[in-house]
Structures are given as structure tokens and as C-alpha cells.
mmCIF file of C-alpha atoms in Angstrom:
data_model
loop_
_atom_site.group_PDB
_atom_site.id
_atom_site.type_symbol
_atom_site.label_atom_id
_atom_site.label_comp_id
_atom_site.label_asym_id
_atom_site.label_seq_id
_atom_site.Cartn_x
_atom_site.Cartn_y
_atom_site.Cartn_z
ATOM 1 C CA GLY A 28 0.000 0.000 0.000
ATOM 2 C CA PHE A 29 0.907 3.677 -0.302
ATOM 3 C CA THR A 30 0.553 4.773 3.315
ATOM 4 C CA ASN A 31 2.517 7.989 2.673
ATOM 5 C CA TRP A 32 -0.039 9.131 0.040
ATOM 6 C CA ASN A 33 -2.911 11.127 1.524
ATOM 7 C CA LYS A 34 -6.160 12.440 -0.004
ATOM 8 C CA ARG A 35 -4.456 15.679 -1.079
ATOM 9 C CA ASP A 36 -1.735 13.761 -2.960
ATOM 10 C CA PHE A 37 -4.386 11.597 -4.614
ATOM 11 C CA ASN A 38 -6.381 14.650 -5.740
ATOM 12 C CA GLN A 39 -3.235 16.297 -7.136
ATOM 13 C CA PHE A 40 -2.449 13.094 -9.037
ATOM 14 C CA ILE A 41 -5.970 12.955 -10.557
ATOM 15 C CA LYS A 42 -5.917 16.676 -11.475
ATOM 16 C CA ALA A 43 -2.500 16.225 -13.125
ATOM 17 C CA ASN A 44 -3.854 13.298 -15.185
ATOM 18 C CA GLU A 45 -6.738 15.517 -16.278
ATOM 19 C CA LYS A 46 -4.410 18.392 -17.182
ATOM 20 C CA TRP A 47 -1.694 16.430 -19.025
ATOM 21 C CA GLY A 48 -3.350 13.150 -20.070
ATOM 22 C CA ARG A 49 -2.555 9.811 -18.418
ATOM 23 C CA ASP A 50 0.487 9.091 -20.643
ATOM 24 C CA ASP A 51 2.434 12.271 -19.829
ATOM 25 C CA ILE A 52 3.940 10.877 -16.637
ATOM 26 C CA GLU A 53 6.819 13.380 -16.701
ATOM 27 C CA ASN A 54 4.519 16.380 -16.274
ATOM 28 C CA ILE A 55 2.177 14.495 -13.926
ATOM 29 C CA ALA A 56 5.156 13.783 -11.635
ATOM 30 C CA ARG A 57 5.995 17.513 -11.537
ATOM 31 C CA GLU A 58 2.474 18.424 -10.412
ATOM 32 C CA VAL A 59 2.379 16.151 -7.345
ATOM 33 C CA GLU A 60 4.078 18.135 -4.593
ATOM 34 C CA GLY A 61 6.424 16.398 -2.181
ATOM 35 C CA LYS A 62 6.793 13.209 -4.259
ATOM 36 C CA THR A 63 9.761 12.126 -6.365
ATOM 37 C CA PRO A 64 9.185 11.220 -10.046
ATOM 38 C CA GLU A 65 9.958 7.580 -9.139
ATOM 39 C CA GLU A 66 7.248 7.579 -6.438
ATOM 40 C CA VAL A 67 4.684 9.043 -8.839
ATOM 41 C CA ILE A 68 5.592 6.553 -11.604
ATOM 42 C CA GLU A 69 5.210 3.649 -9.170
ATOM 43 C CA TYR A 70 1.916 5.025 -7.817
ATOM 44 C CA SER A 71 0.604 5.593 -11.351
ATOM 45 C CA ALA A 72 1.331 1.996 -12.399
ATOM 46 C CA VAL A 73 -0.593 0.613 -9.402
ATOM 47 C CA PHE A 74 -3.409 3.163 -9.819
ATOM 48 C CA TRP A 75 -4.111 2.160 -13.444
ATOM 49 C CA GLU A 76 -3.822 -1.525 -12.588
ATOM 50 C CA ARG A 77 -6.272 -1.364 -9.679
ATOM 51 C CA CYS A 78 -8.384 1.741 -10.337
ATOM 52 C CA ASN A 79 -11.526 -0.351 -10.928
ATOM 53 C CA GLU A 80 -11.548 -1.180 -7.220
ATOM 54 C CA LEU A 81 -12.197 2.497 -6.388
ATOM 55 C CA GLN A 82 -15.733 3.385 -5.398
ATOM 56 C CA ASP A 83 -16.069 6.551 -7.503
ATOM 57 C CA ILE A 84 -13.936 5.388 -10.445
ATOM 58 C CA GLU A 85 -16.595 6.395 -13.018
ATOM 59 C CA LYS A 86 -16.552 9.986 -11.802
ATOM 60 C CA ILE A 87 -12.716 10.027 -11.715
ATOM 61 C CA MET A 88 -12.438 8.534 -15.218
ATOM 62 C CA ALA A 89 -14.968 11.036 -16.594
ATOM 63 C CA GLN A 90 -12.834 13.858 -15.150
ATOM 64 C CA ILE A 91 -9.596 12.495 -16.685
ATOM 65 C CA GLU A 92 -11.233 11.773 -20.063
ATOM 66 C CA ARG A 93 -12.712 15.289 -20.231
ATOM 67 C CA GLY A 94 -9.199 16.657 -19.783
ATOM 68 C CA GLU A 95 -7.783 14.304 -22.421
ATOM 69 C CA ALA A 96 -10.517 15.370 -24.865
ATOM 70 C CA ARG A 97 -9.486 19.011 -24.307
ATOM 71 C CA ILE A 98 -5.845 18.081 -25.021
ATOM 72 C CA GLN A 99 -6.859 16.357 -28.290
ATOM 73 C CA ARG A 100 -8.958 19.391 -29.250
ATOM 74 C CA ARG A 101 -5.967 21.696 -28.691
ATOM 75 C CA ILE A 102 -3.782 19.434 -30.852
ATOM 76 C CA SER A 103 -6.318 19.444 -33.709
ATOM 77 C CA ILE A 104 -6.771 23.258 -33.522
ATOM 78 C CA LYS A 105 -2.986 23.760 -33.608
ATOM 79 C CA LYS A 106 -2.748 21.451 -36.629
ATOM 80 C CA ALA A 107 -5.589 23.315 -38.401
ATOM 81 C CA LEU A 108 -3.953 26.716 -37.809
ATOM 82 C CA ASP A 109 -0.499 25.428 -38.867
ATOM 83 C CA THR A 110 -2.004 24.016 -42.082
ATOM 84 C CA LYS A 111 -3.906 27.221 -42.898
ATOM 85 C CA ILE A 112 -1.020 29.611 -42.156
ATOM 86 C CA GLY A 113 1.409 27.301 -43.984
ATOM 87 C CA ARG A 114 -0.414 27.925 -47.280
ATOM 88 C CA TYR A 115 0.814 31.535 -47.450
ATOM 89 C CA LYS A 116 4.226 33.150 -47.766
ATOM 90 C CA ALA A 117 2.989 36.323 -46.049
ATOM 91 C CA PRO A 118 -0.141 35.292 -44.093
ATOM 92 C CA PHE A 119 -0.604 38.733 -42.455
ATOM 93 C CA HIS A 120 -1.213 40.138 -45.976
ATOM 94 C CA GLN A 121 -2.436 37.173 -48.020
ATOM 95 C CA LEU A 122 -4.546 34.959 -45.766
ATOM 96 C CA ARG A 123 -8.142 34.541 -46.937
ATOM 97 C CA ILE A 124 -11.036 33.201 -44.903
ATOM 98 C CA SER A 125 -13.619 30.942 -46.562
ATOM 99 C CA TYR A 126 -16.713 32.324 -44.867
ATOM 100 C CA GLY A 127 -19.433 30.560 -46.825
ATOM 101 C CA THR A 128 -22.612 32.141 -45.471
ATOM 102 C CA ASN A 129 -21.042 32.855 -42.056
ATOM 103 C CA LYS A 130 -19.347 36.188 -42.766
ATOM 104 C CA GLY A 131 -21.187 38.100 -40.057
ATOM 105 C CA LYS A 132 -21.622 41.878 -40.245
ATOM 106 C CA ASN A 133 -19.300 43.097 -37.516
ATOM 107 C CA TYR A 134 -15.767 42.022 -38.372
ATOM 108 C CA THR A 135 -13.953 42.822 -41.638
ATOM 109 C CA GLU A 136 -11.724 40.293 -43.392
ATOM 110 C CA GLU A 137 -8.694 42.445 -42.535
ATOM 111 C CA GLU A 138 -9.575 42.233 -38.828
ATOM 112 C CA ASP A 139 -10.209 38.480 -39.020
ATOM 113 C CA ARG A 140 -6.911 37.937 -40.847
ATOM 114 C CA PHE A 141 -5.026 39.797 -38.122
ATOM 115 C CA LEU A 142 -6.814 37.869 -35.341
ATOM 116 C CA ILE A 143 -5.958 34.458 -36.813
ATOM 117 C CA CYS A 144 -2.352 35.302 -37.745
ATOM 118 C CA MET A 145 -1.611 36.939 -34.398
ATOM 119 C CA LEU A 146 -3.309 34.129 -32.461
ATOM 120 C CA HIS A 147 -1.111 31.619 -34.300
ATOM 121 C CA LYS A 148 1.993 33.730 -33.666
ATOM 122 C CA LEU A 149 1.299 34.129 -29.936
ATOM 123 C CA GLY A 150 0.376 30.456 -29.496
ATOM 124 C CA PHE A 151 -3.386 29.939 -29.295
ATOM 125 C CA ASP A 152 -3.260 27.672 -26.210
ATOM 126 C CA LYS A 153 -1.050 30.015 -24.194
ATOM 127 C CA GLU A 154 -2.488 31.275 -20.926
ATOM 128 C CA ASN A 155 -4.126 34.732 -21.214
ATOM 129 C CA VAL A 156 -3.532 34.705 -24.988
ATOM 130 C CA TYR A 157 -6.699 36.731 -25.658
ATOM 131 C CA ASP A 158 -5.567 39.492 -23.279
ATOM 132 C CA GLU A 159 -2.283 39.561 -25.211
ATOM 133 C CA LEU A 160 -4.172 39.607 -28.517
ATOM 134 C CA ARG A 161 -6.218 42.560 -27.275
ATOM 135 C CA GLN A 162 -3.003 44.398 -26.401
ATOM 136 C CA CYS A 163 -1.540 43.654 -29.869
ATOM 137 C CA ILE A 164 -4.639 45.195 -31.496
ATOM 138 C CA ARG A 165 -4.289 48.332 -29.373
ATOM 139 C CA ASN A 166 -0.589 48.637 -30.248
ATOM 140 C CA SER A 167 -1.075 48.042 -33.973
ATOM 141 C CA PRO A 168 -0.887 51.179 -36.183
ATOM 142 C CA GLN A 169 -3.040 49.261 -38.678
ATOM 143 C CA PHE A 170 -6.054 49.562 -36.327
ATOM 144 C CA ARG A 171 -5.314 52.993 -34.898
ATOM 145 C CA PHE A 172 -8.776 54.290 -35.861
ATOM 146 C CA ASP A 173 -10.640 50.977 -35.692
ATOM 147 C CA TRP A 174 -12.753 51.700 -32.598
ATOM 148 C CA PHE A 175 -14.849 48.571 -33.076
ATOM 149 C CA LEU A 176 -11.896 46.169 -32.876
ATOM 150 C CA LYS A 177 -10.055 48.180 -30.221
ATOM 151 C CA SER A 178 -13.067 48.102 -27.918
ATOM 152 C CA ARG A 179 -13.539 44.295 -27.999
ATOM 153 C CA THR A 180 -13.019 42.460 -24.706
ATOM 154 C CA ALA A 181 -10.747 39.397 -24.444
ATOM 155 C CA MET A 182 -13.879 37.227 -24.194
ATOM 156 C CA GLU A 183 -15.356 38.714 -27.399
ATOM 157 C CA LEU A 184 -12.067 38.179 -29.249
ATOM 158 C CA GLN A 185 -12.014 34.569 -28.063
ATOM 159 C CA ARG A 186 -15.564 34.031 -29.357
ATOM 160 C CA ARG A 187 -14.640 35.491 -32.756
ATOM 161 C CA CYS A 188 -11.470 33.388 -32.986
ATOM 162 C CA ASN A 189 -13.449 30.232 -32.129
ATOM 163 C CA THR A 190 -15.819 31.001 -35.022
ATOM 164 C CA LEU A 191 -12.867 31.560 -37.384
ATOM 165 C CA ILE A 192 -11.160 28.333 -36.231
ATOM 166 C CA THR A 193 -14.351 26.392 -37.051
ATOM 167 C CA LEU A 194 -14.405 27.954 -40.548
ATOM 168 C CA ILE A 195 -10.714 27.096 -41.065
ATOM 169 C CA GLU A 196 -11.223 23.490 -39.936
ATOM 170 C CA ARG A 197 -14.126 23.145 -42.367
ATOM 171 C CA GLU A 198 -12.073 24.631 -45.216
ATOM 172 C CA ASN A 199 -9.122 22.308 -44.444
ATOM 173 C CA MET A 200 -11.426 19.293 -44.450
ATOM 174 C CA GLU A 201 -12.991 20.287 -47.787
ATOM 175 C CA LEU A 202 -9.555 20.778 -49.380
ATOM 176 C CA GLU A 203 -8.378 17.427 -48.005
ATOM 177 C CA GLU A 204 -11.414 15.643 -49.452
ATOM 178 C CA LYS A 205 -10.911 17.411 -52.791
ATOM 179 C CA GLU A 206 -7.268 16.287 -52.910
ATOM 180 C CA LYS A 207 -8.276 12.714 -52.065
ATOM 181 C CA ALA A 208 -10.915 12.729 -54.819
ATOM 182 C CA GLU A 209 -8.404 14.068 -57.365
ATOM 183 C CA LYS A 210 -5.843 11.422 -56.396
ATOM 184 C CA LYS A 211 -8.510 8.753 -56.782
ATOM 185 C CA LYS A 212 -9.431 10.123 -60.214
ATOM 186 C CA ARG A 213 -5.804 10.064 -61.338
ATOM 187 C CA GLY A 214 -5.358 6.528 -60.036
ATOM 188 C CA PRO A 215 -2.127 5.103 -58.697
ATOM 189 C CA LYS A 216 1.114 5.903 -60.502
ATOM 190 C CA PRO A 217 2.204 2.953 -62.655
ATOM 191 C CA SER A 218 5.192 1.101 -61.250
ATOM 192 C CA LEU A 219 8.386 0.670 -63.288
ATOM 193 C CA THR A 220 7.371 -2.921 -64.134
ATOM 194 C CA GLN A 221 4.004 -1.696 -65.469
ATOM 195 C CA LYS A 222 5.754 1.050 -67.459
ATOM 196 C CA ARG A 223 8.012 -1.534 -69.073
ATOM 197 C CA LYS A 224 5.011 -3.580 -70.069
ATOM 198 C CA LEU A 225 3.225 -0.508 -71.437
ATOM 199 C CA ASP A 226 6.000 0.781 -73.663
ATOM 200 C CA GLY A 227 7.660 -2.558 -74.343
ATOM 201 C CA THR A 228 11.092 -1.397 -73.245
ATOM 202 C CA PRO A 229 13.277 -2.999 -70.622
ATOM 203 C CA ASP A 230 13.926 0.198 -68.623
ATOM 204 C CA GLY A 231 10.441 1.740 -68.972
ATOM 205 C CA ARG A 232 11.820 4.977 -70.437
ATOM 206 C CA GLY A 233 10.368 4.524 -73.907
ATOM 207 C CA ARG A 234 13.585 3.450 -75.592
ATOM 208 C CA LYS A 235 15.390 0.161 -76.020
ATOM 209 C CA LYS A 236 18.487 -0.346 -73.935
ATOM 210 C CA LYS A 237 21.643 0.032 -75.980
ATOM 211 C CA LEU A 238 24.007 -2.873 -75.898
ATOM 212 C CA LYS A 239 27.414 -1.947 -74.621
ATOM 213 C CA LEU A 240 30.114 -3.199 -76.992
#
């Protein structure tokens, strides 16, 4: 048994699993105060082996899985933003948003472009990122007279960015499906053996091999 682990240690361990995901033992170990990494690793192994014996395991698992779902969501948002930004040489000038029918009347494309590019630059999952984004807007000469954007709260900016992220994810998915469909249409590239058969030449380059004398 782990007699030197009290309720507080247990709660810290569960919270750390929720925050980092059950596989990130390195960060979990850092979060449990007063325990060495070795102690946490040992405790974790026994916990996952015997957790079904706990009375409120369903509640605990739901808590950990909610955290892990948030981690996965962050990963997929980061990937979506990286993909979108990666399509442009100068995203702050060139980036376009595929609005469909969701343009909305309040924000201009120039404002949206800045929000997405700056969010990506700052790191969208950074703590207080929307307060930082708000500060960047206020410091930007580009929006010196844009009272609408300058007067948005961090919460309003977050809501707008969430809408834009959804649009970007949808656009990425549509482009991916389009690429897949085009690849399917083209069919697989013929292998060298097939090429040889097609053009009747031994090296598949459309000409007979010359004999070396």
C-alpha cells in the first residue's frame, strides 16, 4: 500500500492526469508536490492496474477523459492553424477566410486575418492569450482608428477566434477531401514494371536499352 499518500496527494495526481493526459507521466510527476518522479511513476502503475476497485472510479475517469478530450482538441486546432497559415508566404497580408454564409456583419476580413495570424503567432493555447491579442490590437498602427476592434473584450475576441477556427477546420477538411478525390481520379502511378510492359522497353523509359560493346 501507499501509506505515505494522503487524499491531497491523490487529488493532485488525478488533477494532473486531467491536465496532461494519463500518458504524460513526466509532467504528472511535476504536479504532485512532495513526491519524487519515481514515487509518482510507481503510484501511477498501481493506480491504473487497480483503479476499478475504487468506489467513484466512473466519476474520476470522466474527469480524466474530459481533460484528455481538451488536449486532443488543442492538438487538432494547432494542426488546423499550422495548415492554414502554412499555405501563405505572407499570411498577415495574403490569408483569406472561406466564410461561406457565415461572414457576419461586424468584423472585416482584414480584422479576421489579423486575429488568426496573431493568435497563431502568440500560441493559441497560451495562458491569457486573448488578453495579449487585445493588447496587440491596441498597439497596432493598422487599427489605430478601428474603434470597433479596439473596444472588444478578451472574451469577445475569443468568441470570434473560435468562429474563425471552425471555418478554417471546415475549409481544411474540404480541401483534403478534394485532394483525395483528385488522387482517386488520377489513379495510382504505374510502377516501373508496369511502365516496361506498357512501352515494351526494358527500362520503362520509352527506348530500347543500348548494348554496350
